[in-house]
Amino acid sequence: GLSVSGILLTIGRLAGFLVAVLALGLWILPRFVRWVADSGNAETLLVTVVGLCFAFSLLAAKAGYSVALGAFLAGMVVAESGRERQVEHLVHPVRDMFVAVFFVSIGMQIDPAQLLPNWRGLLLFGGLVLVGKIISGAVGGLLGGNSLRNSIKAGAGLAQIGEFSFIIVALGQSLGVVGPALF
């Protein structure tokens, strides 16, 4: 059920969590990140930033919120330090590693026995997504005042399904809304 008191309690808890994290993140941690960055040791800065990301993610999870919210807030804190370019350069290989692990784990969840009987649906769905995203991206580019060539390029660049789609369909499968064939 949905109740006003439950919603207000949830909003209050979220606001308290965000105020505490942002206060810490605006006054203390940016100075700390700058101090670590100015020490000149890139490895220490990398470990510090990754540690902050995991710590904020753990705090968010313990508070009952998304791990992604914690990682997002950690990114905001690091950006407040003014050393985001330096950190971005250091974190890039780590990010690539996590992306690779994510896509490998998604690939491991695919049951090849489900692909062959459903090949028509897979081709139709894949084609619909690719064509639909290219067209919608191109139309958006055209409406934004870009040339047809640039709009089609932008639409083609947006044609892939993002990793968020895999997360949504996995959630749908865990809730019993999506069957293994669609996944």
PDB file of C-alpha atoms in Angstrom:
ATOM      1  CA  GLY A   1       0.000   0.000   0.000  1.00  0.00           C
ATOM      2  CA  LEU A   2       0.898   3.601  -0.398  1.00  0.00           C
ATOM      3  CA  SER A   3       0.622   5.985   2.516  1.00  0.00           C
ATOM      4  CA  VAL A   4       1.453   9.644   2.940  1.00  0.00           C
ATOM      5  CA  SER A   5       3.412   8.983   6.124  1.00  0.00           C
ATOM      6  CA  GLY A   6       5.477   6.294   4.391  1.00  0.00           C
ATOM      7  CA  ILE A   7       6.261   8.589   1.490  1.00  0.00           C
ATOM      8  CA  LEU A   8       7.193  11.459   3.817  1.00  0.00           C
ATOM      9  CA  LEU A   9       9.423   9.154   5.860  1.00  0.00           C
ATOM     10  CA  THR A  10      11.174   7.939   2.710  1.00  0.00           C
ATOM     11  CA  ILE A  11      11.639  11.493   1.417  1.00  0.00           C
ATOM     12  CA  GLY A  12      12.939  12.586   4.832  1.00  0.00           C
ATOM     13  CA  ARG A  13      15.426   9.700   4.985  1.00  0.00           C
ATOM     14  CA  LEU A  14      16.629  10.432   1.446  1.00  0.00           C
ATOM     15  CA  ALA A  15      16.954  14.159   2.169  1.00  0.00           C
ATOM     16  CA  GLY A  16      18.892  13.441   5.370  1.00  0.00           C
ATOM     17  CA  PHE A  17      21.180  11.023   3.570  1.00  0.00           C
ATOM     18  CA  LEU A  18      21.803  13.477   0.731  1.00  0.00           C
ATOM     19  CA  VAL A  19      22.425  16.401   3.111  1.00  0.00           C
ATOM     20  CA  ALA A  20      24.911  14.364   5.183  1.00  0.00           C
ATOM     21  CA  VAL A  21      26.746  13.036   2.138  1.00  0.00           C
ATOM     22  CA  LEU A  22      26.812  16.370   0.338  1.00  0.00           C
ATOM     23  CA  ALA A  23      27.948  18.249   3.448  1.00  0.00           C
ATOM     24  CA  LEU A  24      30.800  15.795   3.832  1.00  0.00           C
ATOM     25  CA  GLY A  25      31.337  15.959   0.096  1.00  0.00           C
ATOM     26  CA  LEU A  26      31.401  19.734  -0.192  1.00  0.00           C
ATOM     27  CA  TRP A  27      33.521  20.667   2.809  1.00  0.00           C
ATOM     28  CA  ILE A  28      35.868  17.822   3.681  1.00  0.00           C
ATOM     29  CA  LEU A  29      36.391  15.358   0.858  1.00  0.00           C
ATOM     30  CA  PRO A  30      37.213  17.793  -1.990  1.00  0.00           C
ATOM     31  CA  ARG A  31      40.061  19.190   0.119  1.00  0.00           C
ATOM     32  CA  PHE A  32      41.214  15.663   0.862  1.00  0.00           C
ATOM     33  CA  VAL A  33      41.124  14.680  -2.835  1.00  0.00           C
ATOM     34  CA  ARG A  34      43.073  17.845  -3.746  1.00  0.00           C
ATOM     35  CA  TRP A  35      45.660  17.052  -1.059  1.00  0.00           C
ATOM     36  CA  VAL A  36      46.068  13.499  -2.377  1.00  0.00           C
ATOM     37  CA  ALA A  37      46.233  14.745  -5.994  1.00  0.00           C
ATOM     38  CA  ASP A  38      48.849  17.344  -5.084  1.00  0.00           C
ATOM     39  CA  SER A  39      51.018  14.696  -3.425  1.00  0.00           C
ATOM     40  CA  GLY A  40      52.040  13.695  -6.942  1.00  0.00           C
ATOM     41  CA  ASN A  41      51.412   9.974  -6.583  1.00  0.00           C
ATOM     42  CA  ALA A  42      48.938   8.881  -9.262  1.00  0.00           C
ATOM     43  CA  GLU A  43      48.420   5.408  -7.779  1.00  0.00           C
ATOM     44  CA  THR A  44      47.459   6.852  -4.406  1.00  0.00           C
ATOM     45  CA  LEU A  45      44.976   9.188  -6.074  1.00  0.00           C
ATOM     46  CA  LEU A  46      43.465   6.311  -8.051  1.00  0.00           C
ATOM     47  CA  VAL A  47      43.080   4.118  -4.963  1.00  0.00           C
ATOM     48  CA  THR A  48      41.604   7.056  -3.034  1.00  0.00           C
ATOM     49  CA  VAL A  49      39.023   7.862  -5.692  1.00  0.00           C
ATOM     50  CA  VAL A  50      38.020   4.222  -6.229  1.00  0.00           C
ATOM     51  CA  GLY A  51      37.835   3.785  -2.455  1.00  0.00           C
ATOM     52  CA  LEU A  52      35.558   6.817  -2.177  1.00  0.00           C
ATOM     53  CA  CYS A  53      33.329   5.393  -4.899  1.00  0.00           C
ATOM     54  CA  PHE A  54      33.024   2.055  -3.100  1.00  0.00           C
ATOM     55  CA  ALA A  55      32.541   3.745   0.285  1.00  0.00           C
ATOM     56  CA  PHE A  56      29.761   6.005  -0.987  1.00  0.00           C
ATOM     57  CA  SER A  57      28.151   3.037  -2.753  1.00  0.00           C
ATOM     58  CA  LEU A  58      28.280   1.004   0.446  1.00  0.00           C
ATOM     59  CA  LEU A  59      26.803   3.892   2.456  1.00  0.00           C
ATOM     60  CA  ALA A  60      23.974   4.245  -0.041  1.00  0.00           C
ATOM     61  CA  ALA A  61      23.294   0.496   0.000  1.00  0.00           C
ATOM     62  CA  LYS A  62      23.305   0.409   3.813  1.00  0.00           C
ATOM     63  CA  ALA A  63      20.883   3.341   3.846  1.00  0.00           C
ATOM     64  CA  GLY A  64      18.568   1.374   1.558  1.00  0.00           C
ATOM     65  CA  TYR A  65      19.308   3.236  -1.660  1.00  0.00           C
ATOM     66  CA  SER A  66      20.864   2.313  -4.959  1.00  0.00           C
ATOM     67  CA  VAL A  67      24.568   1.556  -5.175  1.00  0.00           C
ATOM     68  CA  ALA A  68      24.502   3.689  -8.330  1.00  0.00           C
ATOM     69  CA  LEU A  69      23.326   6.668  -6.257  1.00  0.00           C
ATOM     70  CA  GLY A  70      26.367   6.280  -4.036  1.00  0.00           C
ATOM     71  CA  ALA A  71      28.717   6.068  -7.006  1.00  0.00           C
ATOM     72  CA  PHE A  72      27.067   9.126  -8.553  1.00  0.00           C
ATOM     73  CA  LEU A  73      27.510  11.105  -5.341  1.00  0.00           C
ATOM     74  CA  ALA A  74      31.159  10.031  -5.122  1.00  0.00           C
ATOM     75  CA  GLY A  75      31.657  11.322  -8.645  1.00  0.00           C
ATOM     76  CA  MET A  76      30.128  14.647  -7.644  1.00  0.00           C
ATOM     77  CA  VAL A  77      32.479  14.906  -4.672  1.00  0.00           C
ATOM     78  CA  VAL A  78      35.522  14.198  -6.833  1.00  0.00           C
ATOM     79  CA  ALA A  79      34.340  16.768  -9.379  1.00  0.00           C
ATOM     80  CA  GLU A  80      34.115  19.350  -6.581  1.00  0.00           C
ATOM     81  CA  SER A  81      37.827  18.866  -5.896  1.00  0.00           C
ATOM     82  CA  GLY A  82      38.766  20.531  -9.172  1.00  0.00           C
ATOM     83  CA  ARG A  83      40.985  17.581 -10.093  1.00  0.00           C
ATOM     84  CA  GLU A  84      38.383  15.773 -12.211  1.00  0.00           C
ATOM     85  CA  ARG A  85      40.526  15.793 -15.387  1.00  0.00           C
ATOM     86  CA  GLN A  86      43.423  14.162 -13.595  1.00  0.00           C
ATOM     87  CA  VAL A  87      41.118  11.617 -11.956  1.00  0.00           C
ATOM     88  CA  GLU A  88      39.274  10.891 -15.204  1.00  0.00           C
ATOM     89  CA  HIS A  89      42.575  10.047 -16.884  1.00  0.00           C
ATOM     90  CA  LEU A  90      43.511   7.665 -14.049  1.00  0.00           C
ATOM     91  CA  VAL A  91      40.100   6.008 -13.712  1.00  0.00           C
ATOM     92  CA  HIS A  92      39.589   5.389 -17.449  1.00  0.00           C
ATOM     93  CA  PRO A  93      41.280   1.934 -17.502  1.00  0.00           C
ATOM     94  CA  VAL A  94      39.433   0.894 -14.332  1.00  0.00           C
ATOM     95  CA  ARG A  95      36.133   1.983 -15.855  1.00  0.00           C
ATOM     96  CA  ASP A  96      36.905  -0.002 -19.004  1.00  0.00           C
ATOM     97  CA  MET A  97      37.624  -3.064 -16.865  1.00  0.00           C
ATOM     98  CA  PHE A  98      34.302  -2.774 -15.043  1.00  0.00           C
ATOM     99  CA  VAL A  99      32.459  -2.296 -18.339  1.00  0.00           C
ATOM    100  CA  ALA A 100      34.126  -5.444 -19.683  1.00  0.00           C
ATOM    101  CA  VAL A 101      33.175  -7.422 -16.566  1.00  0.00           C
ATOM    102  CA  PHE A 102      29.606  -6.118 -16.849  1.00  0.00           C
ATOM    103  CA  PHE A 103      29.182  -7.168 -20.482  1.00  0.00           C
ATOM    104  CA  VAL A 104      30.869 -10.528 -19.924  1.00  0.00           C
ATOM    105  CA  SER A 105      28.511 -11.197 -17.006  1.00  0.00           C
ATOM    106  CA  ILE A 106      25.530 -10.250 -19.190  1.00  0.00           C
ATOM    107  CA  GLY A 107      26.816 -12.509 -21.955  1.00  0.00           C
ATOM    108  CA  MET A 108      27.160 -15.378 -19.500  1.00  0.00           C
ATOM    109  CA  GLN A 109      23.464 -15.066 -18.664  1.00  0.00           C
ATOM    110  CA  ILE A 110      22.429 -15.661 -22.279  1.00  0.00           C
ATOM    111  CA  ASP A 111      21.239 -19.200 -22.874  1.00  0.00           C
ATOM    112  CA  PRO A 112      22.290 -20.205 -26.405  1.00  0.00           C
ATOM    113  CA  ALA A 113      19.520 -22.814 -26.445  1.00  0.00           C
ATOM    114  CA  GLN A 114      17.004 -19.922 -26.326  1.00  0.00           C
ATOM    115  CA  LEU A 115      18.504 -18.160 -29.365  1.00  0.00           C
ATOM    116  CA  LEU A 116      17.839 -20.699 -32.116  1.00  0.00           C
ATOM    117  CA  PRO A 117      14.105 -21.262 -31.547  1.00  0.00           C
ATOM    118  CA  ASN A 118      13.539 -17.510 -31.279  1.00  0.00           C
ATOM    119  CA  TRP A 119      15.736 -16.303 -34.149  1.00  0.00           C
ATOM    120  CA  ARG A 120      12.857 -14.613 -35.999  1.00  0.00           C
ATOM    121  CA  GLY A 121      11.793 -12.619 -32.980  1.00  0.00           C
ATOM    122  CA  LEU A 122      15.406 -11.698 -32.226  1.00  0.00           C
ATOM    123  CA  LEU A 123      15.989 -10.422 -35.758  1.00  0.00           C
ATOM    124  CA  LEU A 124      12.699  -8.514 -35.769  1.00  0.00           C
ATOM    125  CA  PHE A 125      13.305  -6.963 -32.355  1.00  0.00           C
ATOM    126  CA  GLY A 126      16.938  -6.112 -33.149  1.00  0.00           C
ATOM    127  CA  GLY A 127      16.002  -4.591 -36.489  1.00  0.00           C
ATOM    128  CA  LEU A 128      13.147  -2.623 -34.955  1.00  0.00           C
ATOM    129  CA  VAL A 129      15.409  -1.213 -32.245  1.00  0.00           C
ATOM    130  CA  LEU A 130      18.222  -0.326 -34.640  1.00  0.00           C
ATOM    131  CA  VAL A 131      16.018   1.239 -37.296  1.00  0.00           C
ATOM    132  CA  GLY A 132      13.775   2.956 -34.752  1.00  0.00           C
ATOM    133  CA  LYS A 133      16.688   4.484 -32.852  1.00  0.00           C
ATOM    134  CA  ILE A 134      18.438   5.620 -36.032  1.00  0.00           C
ATOM    135  CA  ILE A 135      15.260   7.289 -37.289  1.00  0.00           C
ATOM    136  CA  SER A 136      14.356   8.876 -33.963  1.00  0.00           C
ATOM    137  CA  GLY A 137      17.927  10.131 -33.448  1.00  0.00           C
ATOM    138  CA  ALA A 138      18.045  11.539 -36.968  1.00  0.00           C
ATOM    139  CA  VAL A 139      14.673  13.264 -36.570  1.00  0.00           C
ATOM    140  CA  GLY A 140      15.821  14.751 -33.280  1.00  0.00           C
ATOM    141  CA  GLY A 141      18.989  16.022 -34.927  1.00  0.00           C
ATOM    142  CA  LEU A 142      17.019  17.536 -37.781  1.00  0.00           C
ATOM    143  CA  LEU A 143      14.615  19.227 -35.369  1.00  0.00           C
ATOM    144  CA  GLY A 144      17.646  20.559 -33.524  1.00  0.00           C
ATOM    145  CA  GLY A 145      18.791  22.340 -36.670  1.00  0.00           C
ATOM    146  CA  ASN A 146      21.544  19.961 -37.818  1.00  0.00           C
ATOM    147  CA  SER A 147      22.156  18.828 -41.377  1.00  0.00           C
ATOM    148  CA  LEU A 148      20.676  15.561 -42.653  1.00  0.00           C
ATOM    149  CA  ARG A 149      24.136  13.967 -42.839  1.00  0.00           C
ATOM    150  CA  ASN A 150      25.045  14.886 -39.249  1.00  0.00           C
ATOM    151  CA  SER A 151      21.589  13.876 -38.022  1.00  0.00           C
ATOM    152  CA  ILE A 152      21.858  10.418 -39.585  1.00  0.00           C
ATOM    153  CA  LYS A 153      25.359  10.005 -38.143  1.00  0.00           C
ATOM    154  CA  ALA A 154      24.053  10.937 -34.707  1.00  0.00           C
ATOM    155  CA  GLY A 155      21.104   8.554 -35.062  1.00  0.00           C
ATOM    156  CA  ALA A 156      23.439   5.723 -36.093  1.00  0.00           C
ATOM    157  CA  GLY A 157      25.669   6.498 -33.121  1.00  0.00           C
ATOM    158  CA  LEU A 158      22.697   6.135 -30.790  1.00  0.00           C
ATOM    159  CA  ALA A 159      21.392   2.935 -32.378  1.00  0.00           C
ATOM    160  CA  GLN A 160      22.848   0.472 -29.907  1.00  0.00           C
ATOM    161  CA  ILE A 161      20.910  -0.603 -26.845  1.00  0.00           C
ATOM    162  CA  GLY A 162      22.561   0.740 -23.706  1.00  0.00           C
ATOM    163  CA  GLU A 163      23.656  -1.338 -20.760  1.00  0.00           C
ATOM    164  CA  PHE A 164      20.745   0.054 -18.768  1.00  0.00           C
ATOM    165  CA  SER A 165      18.429  -2.036 -20.963  1.00  0.00           C
ATOM    166  CA  PHE A 166      20.138  -5.191 -19.742  1.00  0.00           C
ATOM    167  CA  ILE A 167      19.626  -4.113 -16.145  1.00  0.00           C
ATOM    168  CA  ILE A 168      15.927  -3.417 -16.756  1.00  0.00           C
ATOM    169  CA  VAL A 169      15.289  -6.750 -18.482  1.00  0.00           C
ATOM    170  CA  ALA A 170      17.195  -8.622 -15.731  1.00  0.00           C
ATOM    171  CA  LEU A 171      14.987  -6.911 -13.152  1.00  0.00           C
ATOM    172  CA  GLY A 172      11.918  -7.846 -15.199  1.00  0.00           C
ATOM    173  CA  GLN A 173      13.080 -11.452 -15.294  1.00  0.00           C
ATOM    174  CA  SER A 174      13.686 -11.537 -11.533  1.00  0.00           C
ATOM    175  CA  LEU A 175      10.146 -10.222 -10.984  1.00  0.00           C
ATOM    176  CA  GLY A 176       8.701 -12.858 -13.324  1.00  0.00           C
ATOM    177  CA  VAL A 177       7.476 -10.313 -15.880  1.00  0.00           C
ATOM    178  CA  VAL A 178      10.027 -11.205 -18.568  1.00  0.00           C
ATOM    179  CA  GLY A 179      10.573 -14.775 -19.687  1.00  0.00           C
ATOM    180  CA  PRO A 180      13.937 -16.376 -20.420  1.00  0.00           C
ATOM    181  CA  ALA A 181      13.293 -16.298 -24.183  1.00  0.00           C
ATOM    182  CA  LEU A 182      12.985 -12.491 -24.229  1.00  0.00           C
ATOM    183  CA  PHE A 183      15.999 -12.099 -21.972  1.00  0.00           C
TER     184      PHE A 183
END
